[in-house]
Short mmCIF file of C-alpha atoms in Angstrom, two decimals:
data_model
loop_
_atom_site.label_atom_id
_atom_site.label_comp_id
_atom_site.label_asym_id
_atom_site.label_seq_id
_atom_site.Cartn_x
_atom_site.Cartn_y
_atom_site.Cartn_z
CA MET X 676 -49.06 -24.06 18.44
CA GLN X 677 -46.30 -26.17 17.76
CA MET X 678 -46.76 -29.88 16.66
CA ARG X 679 -44.91 -33.18 16.03
CA GLN X 680 -46.74 -36.05 14.26
CA LEU X 681 -45.44 -39.24 15.73
CA PHE X 682 -46.23 -42.83 13.98
CA ASP X 683 -46.44 -46.15 15.42
CA ARG X 684 -45.53 -48.83 12.30
CA ASP X 685 -47.17 -51.82 14.23
CA SER X 686 -50.40 -50.76 15.07
CA SER X 687 -50.11 -47.87 12.15
CA THR X 688 -50.98 -45.11 15.16
CA TYR X 689 -50.55 -41.62 15.06
CA SER X 690 -49.56 -39.76 17.99
CA TYR X 691 -49.32 -35.83 18.17
CA LEU X 692 -47.38 -34.08 20.56
CA LEU X 693 -48.69 -30.50 20.49
CA TRP X 694 -46.62 -27.11 22.72
CA ASP X 695 -46.78 -23.60 23.22
CA LYS X 696 -43.85 -22.01 21.63
CA GLN X 697 -43.53 -19.20 24.41
CA ASN X 698 -43.97 -21.04 27.91
CA LEU X 699 -43.30 -24.96 26.48
CA GLU X 700 -46.53 -26.39 27.96
CA ALA X 701 -47.41 -29.06 25.95
CA VAL X 702 -49.96 -32.52 25.17
CA MET X 703 -49.73 -35.73 23.95
CA ILE X 704 -52.53 -36.83 22.09
CA ASP X 705 -53.04 -40.69 21.61
CA PRO X 706 -49.17 -41.98 22.93
CA VAL X 707 -48.48 -45.44 22.23
CA LEU X 708 -46.99 -47.65 24.96
CA GLU X 709 -44.14 -49.32 23.09
CA GLN X 710 -42.94 -45.45 21.83
CA SER X 711 -42.75 -44.34 25.26
CA GLU X 712 -38.95 -44.21 25.33
CA ARG X 713 -39.09 -42.21 21.75
CA ASP X 714 -41.61 -39.77 23.12
CA ILE X 715 -40.03 -39.38 26.41
CA ARG X 716 -36.71 -38.83 24.86
CA LEU X 717 -38.46 -36.13 22.71
CA ILE X 718 -40.21 -34.12 25.10
CA GLU X 719 -37.10 -33.86 27.22
CA GLU X 720 -34.86 -32.62 24.39
CA LEU X 721 -37.43 -30.17 23.51
CA GLY X 722 -37.48 -29.03 27.00
CA LEU X 723 -41.37 -29.31 27.08
CA VAL X 724 -43.90 -29.46 30.52
CA LEU X 725 -46.39 -31.83 29.52
CA ARG X 726 -49.63 -31.15 31.00
CA TYR X 727 -52.11 -33.87 29.45
CA SER X 728 -52.00 -37.27 28.05
CA LEU X 729 -55.02 -37.09 25.70
CA GLU X 730 -56.76 -40.02 24.61
CA THR X 731 -59.22 -39.70 21.61
CA HIS X 732 -60.84 -43.17 22.69
CA ILE X 733 -60.40 -46.28 24.55
CA HIS X 734 -58.44 -47.89 21.68
CA ALA X 735 -58.84 -51.69 20.47
CA ASP X 736 -55.43 -52.04 18.71
CA HIS X 737 -52.55 -50.79 20.95
CA ILE X 738 -52.09 -49.77 24.85
CA THR X 739 -51.45 -46.01 25.32
CA GLY X 740 -48.71 -44.66 26.74
CA GLY X 741 -50.41 -41.88 28.98
CA GLY X 742 -49.86 -44.06 32.33
CA LEU X 743 -46.09 -43.85 31.75
CA LEU X 744 -45.98 -40.45 30.72
CA ARG X 745 -47.87 -39.76 33.83
CA GLU X 746 -45.33 -41.49 35.83
CA ARG X 747 -42.49 -39.27 34.25
CA PHE X 748 -44.09 -36.02 33.54
CA ASN X 749 -46.59 -36.07 36.21
CA CYS X 750 -49.05 -35.08 33.85
CA HIS X 751 -52.79 -35.39 33.72
CA VAL X 752 -54.43 -38.44 31.89
CA ALA X 753 -57.56 -37.26 30.28
CA VAL X 754 -60.22 -39.65 28.64
CA HIS X 755 -63.94 -39.03 27.75
CA GLY X 756 -66.26 -39.35 30.75
CA ASN X 757 -67.90 -42.71 29.06
CA ALA X 758 -64.76 -44.29 29.39
CA GLN X 759 -64.99 -46.48 32.21
CA VAL X 760 -61.25 -45.62 33.40
CA PRO X 761 -60.67 -45.27 36.80
CA CYS X 762 -56.86 -44.65 36.51
CA ALA X 763 -57.65 -41.37 34.50
CA ASP X 764 -56.98 -37.75 36.26
CA VAL X 765 -59.64 -36.10 33.93
CA TRP X 766 -62.95 -36.91 32.64
CA LEU X 767 -63.92 -34.87 29.24
CA LYS X 768 -67.39 -33.87 27.79
CA GLN X 769 -68.57 -32.09 24.90
CA GLY X 770 -67.95 -28.48 24.96
CA ASP X 771 -64.70 -28.55 27.48
CA HIS X 772 -61.29 -26.97 26.88
CA VAL X 773 -57.92 -28.38 27.08
CA LEU X 774 -55.36 -25.61 27.61
CA PHE X 775 -51.89 -25.16 27.38
CA GLY X 776 -49.90 -22.25 27.25
CA ASP X 777 -51.61 -19.94 25.03
CA ASN X 778 -53.64 -22.71 23.14
CA ALA X 779 -56.83 -24.65 23.55
CA LEU X 780 -58.19 -27.56 22.10
CA LYS X 781 -61.89 -27.67 22.32
CA VAL X 782 -63.53 -30.98 23.02
CA LEU X 783 -65.88 -32.54 20.34
CA TYR X 784 -67.80 -35.48 21.68
CA THR X 785 -68.19 -37.69 18.41
CA PRO X 786 -69.49 -41.31 19.33
CA GLY X 787 -69.80 -43.91 16.60
CA HIS X 788 -66.50 -45.97 16.35
CA THR X 789 -67.02 -46.65 20.26
CA ASP X 790 -69.05 -44.36 22.59
CA THR X 791 -65.94 -42.88 24.44
CA ASP X 792 -64.67 -40.84 21.04
CA ILE X 793 -63.60 -36.94 21.06
CA CYS X 794 -61.99 -35.42 18.55
CA TYR X 795 -59.76 -32.21 19.79
CA LEU X 796 -60.38 -29.06 17.99
CA ALA X 797 -57.60 -26.23 17.55
CA ALA X 798 -57.86 -23.01 15.64
CA ASP X 799 -56.58 -24.36 12.15
CA ARG X 800 -56.76 -28.46 12.80
CA VAL X 801 -58.80 -31.22 14.44
CA PHE X 802 -57.51 -34.23 15.52
CA THR X 803 -60.26 -36.52 14.70
CA GLY X 804 -59.30 -39.93 16.62
CA ASP X 805 -60.65 -42.94 14.60
CA THR X 806 -64.11 -40.56 13.92
CA LEU X 807 -62.62 -39.71 10.86
CA LEU X 808 -59.47 -41.18 8.75
CA ILE X 809 -58.15 -39.86 5.37
CA ARG X 810 -60.42 -41.31 2.92
CA GLY X 811 -62.16 -43.60 5.55
CA SER X 812 -63.41 -43.72 8.75
CA GLY X 813 -63.48 -46.10 12.04
CA ARG X 814 -65.31 -49.54 12.06
CA THR X 815 -68.50 -49.20 14.23
CA ASP X 816 -68.99 -52.65 14.80
CA PHE X 817 -67.37 -53.36 18.49
CA GLN X 818 -67.20 -51.69 21.90
CA SER X 819 -70.57 -49.83 21.54
CA GLY X 820 -69.77 -48.91 18.05
CA ASP X 821 -72.88 -47.49 16.05
CA ALA X 822 -72.79 -46.51 12.51
CA GLY X 823 -75.89 -44.13 12.41
CA LYS X 824 -74.13 -42.22 15.42
CA ALA X 825 -70.81 -42.09 13.46
CA PHE X 826 -72.52 -40.47 10.73
CA ASP X 827 -73.98 -37.86 12.94
CA SER X 828 -70.82 -37.50 14.39
CA ILE X 829 -69.16 -36.79 11.33
CA THR X 830 -71.44 -34.84 9.40
CA GLY X 831 -72.98 -32.82 12.45
CA GLN X 832 -69.55 -31.92 14.31
CA LEU X 833 -66.71 -32.67 11.68
CA PHE X 834 -68.07 -31.67 8.17
CA VAL X 835 -69.59 -28.23 9.57
CA LEU X 836 -66.07 -26.83 10.09
CA PRO X 837 -64.39 -24.94 7.66
CA ASP X 838 -63.43 -26.60 4.45
CA ARG X 839 -59.84 -25.42 5.36
CA ILE X 840 -59.04 -27.21 8.59
CA ARG X 841 -56.62 -29.72 8.78
CA VAL X 842 -57.60 -33.40 9.61
CA TYR X 843 -55.20 -35.25 11.67
CA PRO X 844 -56.30 -38.66 12.26
CA ALA X 845 -55.30 -41.43 14.83
CA HIS X 846 -54.50 -44.00 12.22
CA ASP X 847 -53.39 -44.30 8.25
CA TYR X 848 -52.72 -47.48 6.60
CA ASN X 849 -51.60 -45.85 3.34
CA GLY X 850 -48.94 -43.64 4.00
CA MET X 851 -51.10 -40.27 4.19
CA THR X 852 -50.30 -38.06 6.89
CA THR X 853 -52.93 -35.40 6.96
CA SER X 854 -56.18 -34.38 5.07
CA THR X 855 -58.71 -31.43 5.23
CA ILE X 856 -62.31 -31.19 6.14
CA GLY X 857 -62.67 -30.10 2.28
CA GLU X 858 -60.86 -33.14 0.84
CA GLU X 859 -62.76 -35.63 2.96
CA LYS X 860 -66.28 -34.02 2.12
CA ARG X 861 -65.36 -34.41 -1.49
CA HIS X 862 -63.22 -37.76 -1.68
CA ASN X 863 -64.10 -39.74 0.99
CA PRO X 864 -65.43 -42.59 -0.58
CA ARG X 865 -67.70 -43.55 2.21
CA LEU X 866 -68.98 -40.12 2.98
CA GLY X 867 -68.45 -37.62 -0.01
CA ASN X 868 -71.16 -37.00 -2.45
CA ASN X 869 -73.79 -36.11 0.00
CA GLN X 870 -73.81 -39.78 1.36
CA THR X 871 -76.97 -40.43 3.19
CA ARG X 872 -77.26 -42.02 7.01
CA GLU X 873 -78.93 -44.97 5.52
CA GLY X 874 -76.06 -45.14 2.88
CA TYR X 875 -73.29 -44.93 5.36
CA MET X 876 -74.73 -47.73 7.63
CA ARG X 877 -75.05 -50.03 4.91
CA ILE X 878 -71.77 -49.47 3.89
CA MET X 879 -70.54 -50.04 7.47
CA SER X 880 -72.72 -52.84 8.10
CA ASP X 881 -71.48 -54.57 4.88
CA MET X 882 -67.88 -54.39 6.16
CA ASP X 883 -67.20 -57.81 7.86
CA LEU X 884 -64.07 -57.49 9.17
CA ASP X 885 -62.33 -59.80 11.49
CA LYS X 886 -61.86 -59.03 15.27
CA PRO X 887 -58.81 -56.98 15.89
CA GLN X 888 -56.14 -59.30 17.45
CA LYS X 889 -55.33 -57.31 20.36
CA ILE X 890 -58.69 -56.15 21.66
CA ASP X 891 -58.94 -58.05 24.52
CA LEU X 892 -55.53 -57.14 25.99
CA ALA X 893 -55.86 -53.51 24.33
CA VAL X 894 -58.87 -52.46 25.68
CA ALA X 895 -57.96 -54.04 29.59
CA GLY X 896 -54.54 -52.45 29.17
CA ASN X 897 -55.80 -49.21 28.19
CA GLN X 898 -58.37 -49.24 30.99
CA ARG X 899 -55.61 -49.40 33.48
CA CYS X 900 -53.74 -46.54 31.26
CA GLY X 901 -51.25 -48.93 30.33
CA ILE X 902 -50.01 -49.46 33.92
CA SER X 903 -51.76 -51.22 36.71
CA ALA X 904 -50.23 -49.88 40.43
CA ALA X 905 -50.79 -53.47 41.63
CA GLU X 906 -49.25 -55.07 38.55
CA GLY X 907 -47.26 -52.67 36.97
CA LEU X 908 -46.66 -51.89 33.07
CA VAL X 909 -48.67 -54.03 30.99
CA ASN X 910 -47.19 -54.65 27.08
CA GLN X 911 -49.13 -56.12 24.39
CA ALA X 912 -47.49 -59.32 25.08
CA GLY X 913 -49.25 -59.09 28.22
CA VAL X 914 -46.12 -58.92 30.21
CA ILE X 915 -46.25 -57.51 33.44
CA ARG X 916 -43.51 -54.94 34.17
CA GLU X 917 -41.63 -55.91 37.43
CA MET Z 462 -46.50 -23.08 0.21
CA GLN Z 463 -48.74 -26.05 1.01
CA MET Z 464 -47.51 -29.51 1.78
CA ARG Z 465 -48.27 -33.17 2.10
CA GLN Z 466 -45.80 -35.71 3.43
CA LEU Z 467 -46.51 -38.74 2.38
CA PHE Z 468 -44.70 -42.36 3.74
CA ASP Z 469 -43.90 -45.63 1.95
CA ARG Z 470 -43.68 -48.24 4.59
CA ASP Z 471 -41.70 -50.64 3.10
CA SER Z 472 -38.75 -48.66 2.26
CA SER Z 473 -39.47 -45.81 5.35
CA THR Z 474 -39.34 -43.55 2.44
CA TYR Z 475 -41.22 -40.30 3.06
CA SER Z 476 -42.21 -38.39 -0.28
CA TYR Z 477 -43.54 -34.66 -0.33
CA LEU Z 478 -45.97 -33.00 -2.46
CA LEU Z 479 -45.96 -29.38 -2.56
CA TRP Z 480 -47.94 -26.85 -4.37
CA ASP Z 481 -48.88 -23.30 -4.76
CA LYS Z 482 -52.22 -22.22 -2.99
CA GLN Z 483 -52.99 -19.90 -5.65
CA ASN Z 484 -52.32 -21.35 -8.97
CA LEU Z 485 -52.20 -25.24 -7.94
CA GLU Z 486 -48.55 -25.61 -9.69
CA ALA Z 487 -46.93 -28.49 -7.77
CA VAL Z 488 -43.65 -30.85 -7.37
CA MET Z 489 -43.08 -33.90 -5.80
CA ILE Z 490 -39.76 -35.04 -4.29
CA ASP Z 491 -38.74 -38.67 -4.11
CA PRO Z 492 -41.99 -40.37 -5.08
CA VAL Z 493 -41.87 -44.00 -4.70
CA LEU Z 494 -42.88 -46.05 -7.21
CA GLU Z 495 -44.76 -48.53 -5.50
CA GLN Z 496 -46.97 -45.60 -4.24
CA SER Z 497 -48.09 -44.16 -7.71
CA GLU Z 498 -51.30 -44.94 -7.67
CA ARG Z 499 -52.13 -43.12 -4.27
CA ASP Z 500 -49.71 -40.31 -5.45
CA ILE Z 501 -51.76 -39.67 -8.91
CA ARG Z 502 -54.76 -40.26 -7.23
CA LEU Z 503 -54.16 -37.34 -4.62
CA ILE Z 504 -52.68 -35.04 -7.42
CA GLU Z 505 -55.63 -35.56 -9.05
CA GLU Z 506 -58.40 -34.93 -6.04
CA LEU Z 507 -56.06 -31.81 -5.35
CA GLY Z 508 -56.74 -30.66 -8.77
CA LEU Z 509 -52.87 -30.12 -9.17
CA VAL Z 510 -50.63 -29.13 -12.00
CA LEU Z 511 -47.53 -31.17 -11.58
CA ARG Z 512 -44.52 -29.05 -12.98
CA TYR Z 513 -41.60 -31.35 -11.59
CA SER Z 514 -40.63 -34.59 -9.98
CA LEU Z 515 -37.51 -33.83 -7.95
CA GLU Z 516 -34.91 -36.46 -6.65
CA THR Z 517 -32.60 -35.76 -3.52
CA HIS Z 518 -30.51 -38.26 -5.12
CA ILE Z 519 -30.23 -41.62 -6.77
CA HIS Z 520 -31.36 -43.93 -4.13
CA ALA Z 521 -30.39 -47.27 -3.42
CA ASP Z 522 -33.06 -48.75 -1.33
CA HIS Z 523 -36.07 -47.82 -3.62
CA ILE Z 524 -37.17 -47.05 -7.13
CA THR Z 525 -38.43 -43.63 -8.20
CA GLY Z 526 -41.80 -43.04 -9.34
CA GLY Z 527 -40.75 -40.06 -11.15
CA GLY Z 528 -41.29 -41.60 -14.64
CA LEU Z 529 -44.51 -42.66 -14.10
CA LEU Z 530 -45.54 -39.06 -12.73
CA ARG Z 531 -43.83 -37.79 -15.87
CA GLU Z 532 -46.07 -40.20 -18.16
CA ARG Z 533 -49.30 -39.14 -16.80
CA PHE Z 534 -48.63 -35.35 -15.96
CA ASN Z 535 -46.45 -34.50 -18.19
CA CYS Z 536 -43.85 -33.11 -15.46
CA HIS Z 537 -40.15 -32.53 -15.89
CA VAL Z 538 -37.83 -35.26 -13.78
CA ALA Z 539 -35.15 -33.31 -12.09
CA VAL Z 540 -31.89 -34.79 -10.42
CA HIS Z 541 -28.46 -33.52 -9.84
CA GLY Z 542 -25.98 -33.11 -12.63
CA ASN Z 543 -23.56 -35.80 -11.49
CA ALA Z 544 -26.25 -38.47 -11.90
CA GLN Z 545 -25.81 -40.58 -15.00
CA VAL Z 546 -29.51 -40.32 -15.93
CA PRO Z 547 -30.16 -39.80 -19.53
CA CYS Z 548 -33.75 -40.26 -18.77
CA ALA Z 549 -33.88 -37.14 -16.64
CA ASP Z 550 -35.27 -33.51 -17.93
CA VAL Z 551 -33.39 -31.48 -15.84
CA TRP Z 552 -29.78 -31.37 -14.30
CA LEU Z 553 -29.68 -29.40 -11.28
CA LYS Z 554 -26.79 -27.77 -9.66
CA GLN Z 555 -26.07 -25.77 -6.31
CA GLY Z 556 -27.81 -22.52 -6.24
CA ASP Z 557 -30.41 -23.53 -8.69
CA HIS Z 558 -34.07 -22.65 -8.28
CA VAL Z 559 -37.01 -24.77 -9.06
CA LEU Z 560 -40.27 -22.55 -9.17
CA PHE Z 561 -43.73 -23.47 -9.08
CA GLY Z 562 -46.08 -20.74 -8.43
CA ASP Z 563 -45.08 -18.19 -6.10
CA ASN Z 564 -42.67 -21.06 -4.49
CA ALA Z 565 -39.23 -21.57 -5.01
CA LEU Z 566 -36.99 -24.69 -3.90
CA LYS Z 567 -33.45 -23.02 -3.66
CA VAL Z 568 -31.08 -26.43 -4.89
CA LEU Z 569 -28.24 -27.07 -1.95
CA TYR Z 570 -25.56 -29.49 -3.39
CA THR Z 571 -24.81 -31.58 -0.60
CA PRO Z 572 -22.44 -34.53 -1.54
CA GLY Z 573 -21.71 -37.21 0.93
CA HIS Z 574 -24.20 -40.08 1.17
CA THR Z 575 -24.01 -40.22 -2.71
CA ASP Z 576 -22.02 -37.76 -5.25
CA THR Z 577 -25.75 -36.64 -6.37
CA ASP Z 578 -27.10 -35.33 -3.21
CA ILE Z 579 -29.52 -32.38 -3.37
CA CYS Z 580 -31.15 -30.55 -0.42
CA TYR Z 581 -33.97 -28.26 -1.50
CA LEU Z 582 -34.48 -25.31 0.72
CA ALA Z 583 -37.81 -23.48 0.72
CA ALA Z 584 -38.46 -20.25 3.32
CA ASP Z 585 -39.11 -22.09 6.33
CA ARG Z 586 -38.28 -25.83 5.88
CA VAL Z 587 -35.43 -27.77 4.33
CA PHE Z 588 -35.64 -31.22 2.18
CA THR Z 589 -33.01 -32.99 3.17
CA GLY Z 590 -32.87 -36.15 1.51
CA ASP Z 591 -30.47 -38.83 3.06
CA THR Z 592 -28.11 -35.93 3.84
CA LEU Z 593 -29.63 -35.46 7.28
CA LEU Z 594 -31.86 -37.55 8.66
CA ILE Z 595 -33.90 -37.13 12.46
CA ARG Z 596 -31.21 -37.75 15.04
CA GLY Z 597 -29.21 -39.71 12.26
CA SER Z 598 -27.76 -39.28 8.56
CA GLY Z 599 -27.20 -41.29 5.50
CA ARG Z 600 -24.57 -43.84 5.00
CA THR Z 601 -21.46 -42.98 3.34
CA ASP Z 602 -20.16 -46.56 2.59
CA PHE Z 603 -21.02 -46.95 -1.25
CA GLN Z 604 -22.28 -45.04 -4.31
CA SER Z 605 -19.42 -42.61 -4.10
CA GLY Z 606 -20.16 -42.43 -0.41
CA ASP Z 607 -17.44 -39.82 1.52
CA ALA Z 608 -18.02 -39.28 5.26
CA GLY Z 609 -15.75 -36.31 5.20
CA LYS Z 610 -17.68 -34.91 2.32
CA ALA Z 611 -21.22 -35.73 4.07
CA PHE Z 612 -19.83 -33.80 7.20
CA ASP Z 613 -18.74 -30.91 5.07
CA SER Z 614 -22.43 -30.45 3.71
CA ILE Z 615 -24.21 -31.06 6.52
CA THR Z 616 -22.13 -28.14 9.09
CA GLY Z 617 -21.75 -26.30 5.77
CA GLN Z 618 -24.65 -26.10 3.95
CA LEU Z 619 -27.46 -27.09 6.32
CA PHE Z 620 -26.15 -26.14 9.96
CA VAL Z 621 -25.82 -22.75 8.76
CA LEU Z 622 -29.39 -22.26 8.40
CA PRO Z 623 -31.42 -20.92 11.22
CA ASP Z 624 -32.41 -23.10 14.05
CA ARG Z 625 -36.02 -22.79 13.34
CA ILE Z 626 -35.86 -24.26 9.70
CA ARG Z 627 -38.05 -27.65 9.87
CA VAL Z 628 -35.80 -30.52 8.51
CA TYR Z 629 -37.64 -32.92 6.47
CA PRO Z 630 -35.77 -36.15 5.36
CA ALA Z 631 -35.96 -39.00 2.84
CA HIS Z 632 -36.25 -41.57 5.68
CA ASP Z 633 -37.11 -42.22 9.06
CA TYR Z 634 -37.41 -45.52 10.75
CA ASN Z 635 -38.75 -44.61 14.03
CA GLY Z 636 -41.99 -42.92 13.46
CA MET Z 637 -40.27 -39.35 13.70
CA THR Z 638 -42.04 -37.13 11.07
CA THR Z 639 -39.88 -33.93 11.20
CA SER Z 640 -37.06 -32.04 13.16
CA THR Z 641 -35.51 -28.64 13.17
CA ILE Z 642 -32.11 -27.51 12.18
CA GLY Z 643 -31.76 -26.69 15.88
CA GLU Z 644 -32.85 -29.73 17.17
CA GLU Z 645 -30.39 -31.72 15.06
CA LYS Z 646 -27.41 -29.39 16.04
CA ARG Z 647 -28.28 -30.07 19.52
CA HIS Z 648 -29.60 -33.86 19.77
CA ASN Z 649 -27.94 -35.72 16.59
CA PRO Z 650 -25.87 -38.10 18.34
CA ARG Z 651 -23.51 -38.23 15.06
CA LEU Z 652 -23.46 -34.44 14.73
CA GLY Z 653 -24.33 -32.77 18.10
CA ASN Z 654 -21.83 -31.17 20.82
CA ASN Z 655 -19.73 -29.91 18.17
CA GLN Z 656 -18.83 -32.86 16.51
CA THR Z 657 -15.17 -32.69 14.90
CA ARG Z 658 -14.69 -34.04 10.71
CA GLU Z 659 -12.56 -36.68 11.88
CA GLY Z 660 -14.85 -37.88 14.72
CA TYR Z 661 -17.82 -38.00 12.41
CA MET Z 662 -15.91 -39.94 9.94
CA ARG Z 663 -14.76 -42.49 12.53
CA ILE Z 664 -18.46 -42.88 13.39
CA MET Z 665 -19.43 -43.70 10.03
CA SER Z 666 -16.55 -46.10 9.18
CA ASP Z 667 -17.24 -48.09 12.43
CA MET Z 668 -21.08 -48.51 11.32
CA ASP Z 669 -20.24 -52.12 9.32
CA LEU Z 670 -23.58 -52.01 7.69
CA ASP Z 671 -25.28 -54.53 5.56
CA LYS Z 672 -25.22 -53.73 1.96
CA PRO Z 673 -29.01 -52.61 0.98
CA GLN Z 674 -31.02 -55.85 -0.31
CA LYS Z 675 -32.20 -53.95 -3.37
CA ILE Z 676 -29.10 -51.94 -4.31
CA ASP Z 677 -28.59 -53.59 -7.87
CA LEU Z 678 -32.06 -53.33 -8.96
CA ALA Z 679 -32.73 -49.79 -7.62
CA VAL Z 680 -29.77 -48.06 -8.64
CA ALA Z 681 -30.30 -49.47 -12.03
CA GLY Z 682 -34.07 -48.80 -11.72
CA ASN Z 683 -33.51 -45.30 -10.86
CA GLN Z 684 -31.20 -44.66 -13.79
CA ARG Z 685 -34.02 -45.67 -15.88
CA CYS Z 686 -36.31 -42.83 -13.84
CA GLY Z 687 -38.46 -46.07 -12.92
CA ILE Z 688 -38.99 -46.65 -16.51
CA SER Z 689 -37.66 -47.65 -19.42
CA ALA Z 690 -38.56 -46.65 -22.96
CA ALA Z 691 -37.86 -49.88 -24.45
CA GLU Z 692 -38.71 -52.19 -21.35
CA GLY Z 693 -41.75 -50.42 -19.54
CA LEU Z 694 -42.06 -49.91 -15.87
CA VAL Z 695 -39.48 -51.71 -13.66
CA ASN Z 696 -40.63 -52.67 -10.33
CA GLN Z 697 -38.46 -53.87 -7.07
CA ALA Z 698 -39.17 -57.18 -8.25
CA GLY Z 699 -37.45 -56.56 -11.49
CA VAL Z 700 -40.59 -57.36 -13.30
CA ILE Z 701 -41.04 -55.60 -16.46
CA ARG Z 702 -44.42 -53.66 -17.46
CA GLU Z 703 -46.02 -55.03 -20.76
#
């Protein structure tokens, strides 16, 4: 499996372009609307056949580029079934496999940050969305967030993976690009040292974070896959494409 | 060879921590002073034995964390011999090898952006500093820059490598993290399509860029490895550590 990690500076979001070396079938995880021009150019330069645009969850901090990628490449837009997203083509659930070339991503349903969280597991790496961040984890105080469920997802579905598995999150705010399951089990300040469910819930409830500035616009935009057939492209300024 | 790519948002600089899986000997390429706390913590968490802090050149946009890493880990600070940097421990030249564990980085002297440019070549990847960027290249209008020499370095030392070799640059301003030699030969707008030396020199001389804001402070700070024995730590605000 070939991979390209891509960064959106404004929202500190990582997108991931994955492809099969032989037949060039590809998937994009968590594309960002504002980076669509860059991403489309890269996909074309590499000569890839984009099969899926995959969301790890319904984001509250940026709008997906999935709808635009579908317009350009005729790919399928996939989200978890819990997401009320009629614009999607595929609704994923625990245990599903996303196939591209000889590669498979296994869907792990990992609710907690939201009730739509998916981690995508490959042979040697896992794309953890906002479920598990590098030395951190996604907040659980909005969008059906639930710190107890988040703890269960992280410890029950991610920390049972081999230590060597690489962790690729949806965000990093400190310039880190990747980690491993072993590192997070040992060094994640919220989860390391055999943290208890109650201890984790206490940490998360004590965080007292501001509401994301763009949450209303972002969630609404993502429920339309970044595009409304009637209204056109939705950007983060709320401007509608002609 | 294990690798961790690290990003400094202010200067859009990539640093690279490389290590040997077996004996944990490590090198850091282009550490950034302001990220020293993050980098030191990561090196300690991973249990690495840092042997070298390697510069790809004398930077004009940020100050190195090399001196501080040496203070903490007793590693060697290495730069190209052309750099007038008395604080360094090792002066590298074309064809040298930097060894850590069972790994070797071969030194390619690639002048053009400055007269101190080094690319570090491993078996499957090359760390290209500012010599070759993703779909771009380092400016050549200050610090002994020379567009003709830059063209010779890129085409004579990098574009002769196999297409599959991964390119890891010192900067990216568009959220790209890596490329390949083949991609840059085909898609780099300054260098692709069999660009001529004259064509490249014309592009570079037409760029008309502003002088980097921090050049005087950064170059002076880097000539002291980010630390002056007499004066202490130099940061980008020009503040001296007590």
